[in-house]
XYZ file of C-alpha atoms in Angstrom:
77
model
C 16.976 -14.069 -4.078
C 20.225 -12.118 -3.496
C 20.904 -8.716 -5.036
C 23.756 -6.219 -4.774
C 23.681 -2.448 -3.503
C 24.756 -0.042 -6.006
C 25.928 3.648 -5.702
C 23.283 6.180 -6.728
C 24.380 9.740 -5.921
C 25.355 9.730 -2.301
C 22.977 6.800 -1.631
C 22.800 3.343 -2.269
C 20.220 1.687 -4.135
C 19.104 -1.920 -4.620
C 17.359 -2.987 -8.187
C 14.202 -4.916 -8.158
C 14.189 -7.884 -10.612
C 11.592 -7.535 -13.438
C 9.628 -10.550 -12.512
C 9.254 -8.757 -8.936
C 8.021 -5.773 -10.492
C 5.729 -7.596 -12.841
C 4.046 -9.604 -10.071
C 3.614 -6.620 -7.980
C 2.542 -4.301 -10.806
C 4.749 -1.448 -9.746
C 6.374 1.079 -12.001
C 9.219 3.800 -11.926
C 8.463 6.611 -9.637
C 5.789 4.768 -7.680
C 6.200 5.789 -3.940
C 7.224 2.876 -1.522
C 7.360 2.782 2.348
C 10.739 1.676 3.853
C 10.688 0.270 7.220
C 14.006 -1.180 9.312
C 13.437 -3.590 12.265
C 16.718 -4.566 13.595
C 18.601 -6.030 10.401
C 15.588 -6.349 8.258
C 14.682 -3.785 5.712
C 11.183 -3.712 4.447
C 9.755 -2.122 1.045
C 5.949 -1.736 1.176
C 3.536 -0.093 -1.308
C 1.834 2.476 0.599
C -2.035 2.067 1.191
C -3.797 4.254 -1.405
C -6.934 6.155 -0.437
C -9.949 6.272 -2.590
C -9.340 10.054 -3.296
C -5.848 9.328 -4.447
C -7.052 6.608 -6.815
C -9.905 8.840 -8.158
C -7.255 11.353 -9.031
C -5.660 9.281 -11.373
C -9.110 8.651 -13.386
C -8.859 10.714 -16.832
C -10.685 10.759 -20.058
C -7.955 8.652 -21.457
C -8.541 5.516 -18.978
C -12.093 5.859 -18.051
C -14.200 3.297 -19.472
C -17.972 3.741 -20.881
C -21.216 2.361 -19.683
C -21.451 -1.626 -19.361
C -24.521 -3.143 -20.872
C -25.621 -6.002 -18.352
C -28.612 -7.084 -20.293
C -32.322 -6.822 -19.725
C -33.466 -6.785 -16.061
C -34.205 -10.094 -14.636
C -36.639 -10.770 -11.743
C -37.781 -7.628 -9.969
C -34.975 -5.319 -10.787
C -35.878 -1.809 -11.605
C -34.114 0.553 -13.932
């Protein structure tokens, strides 16, 4: 897909098509790593640590217990 550079303050920006955003599950304000190798520019989502992911858990997005049914076989509860 071809896109176009746009002026954004003193910088240039590239818009990501909605289909790409939806497929990647990214949103506004999310960090990205930018790499340049020759004439290739690569955008990559940074790997997130478990600590970073746990920082995003709140009372609003924390689910309750899940009932998996009665013990089967030699399971102990």
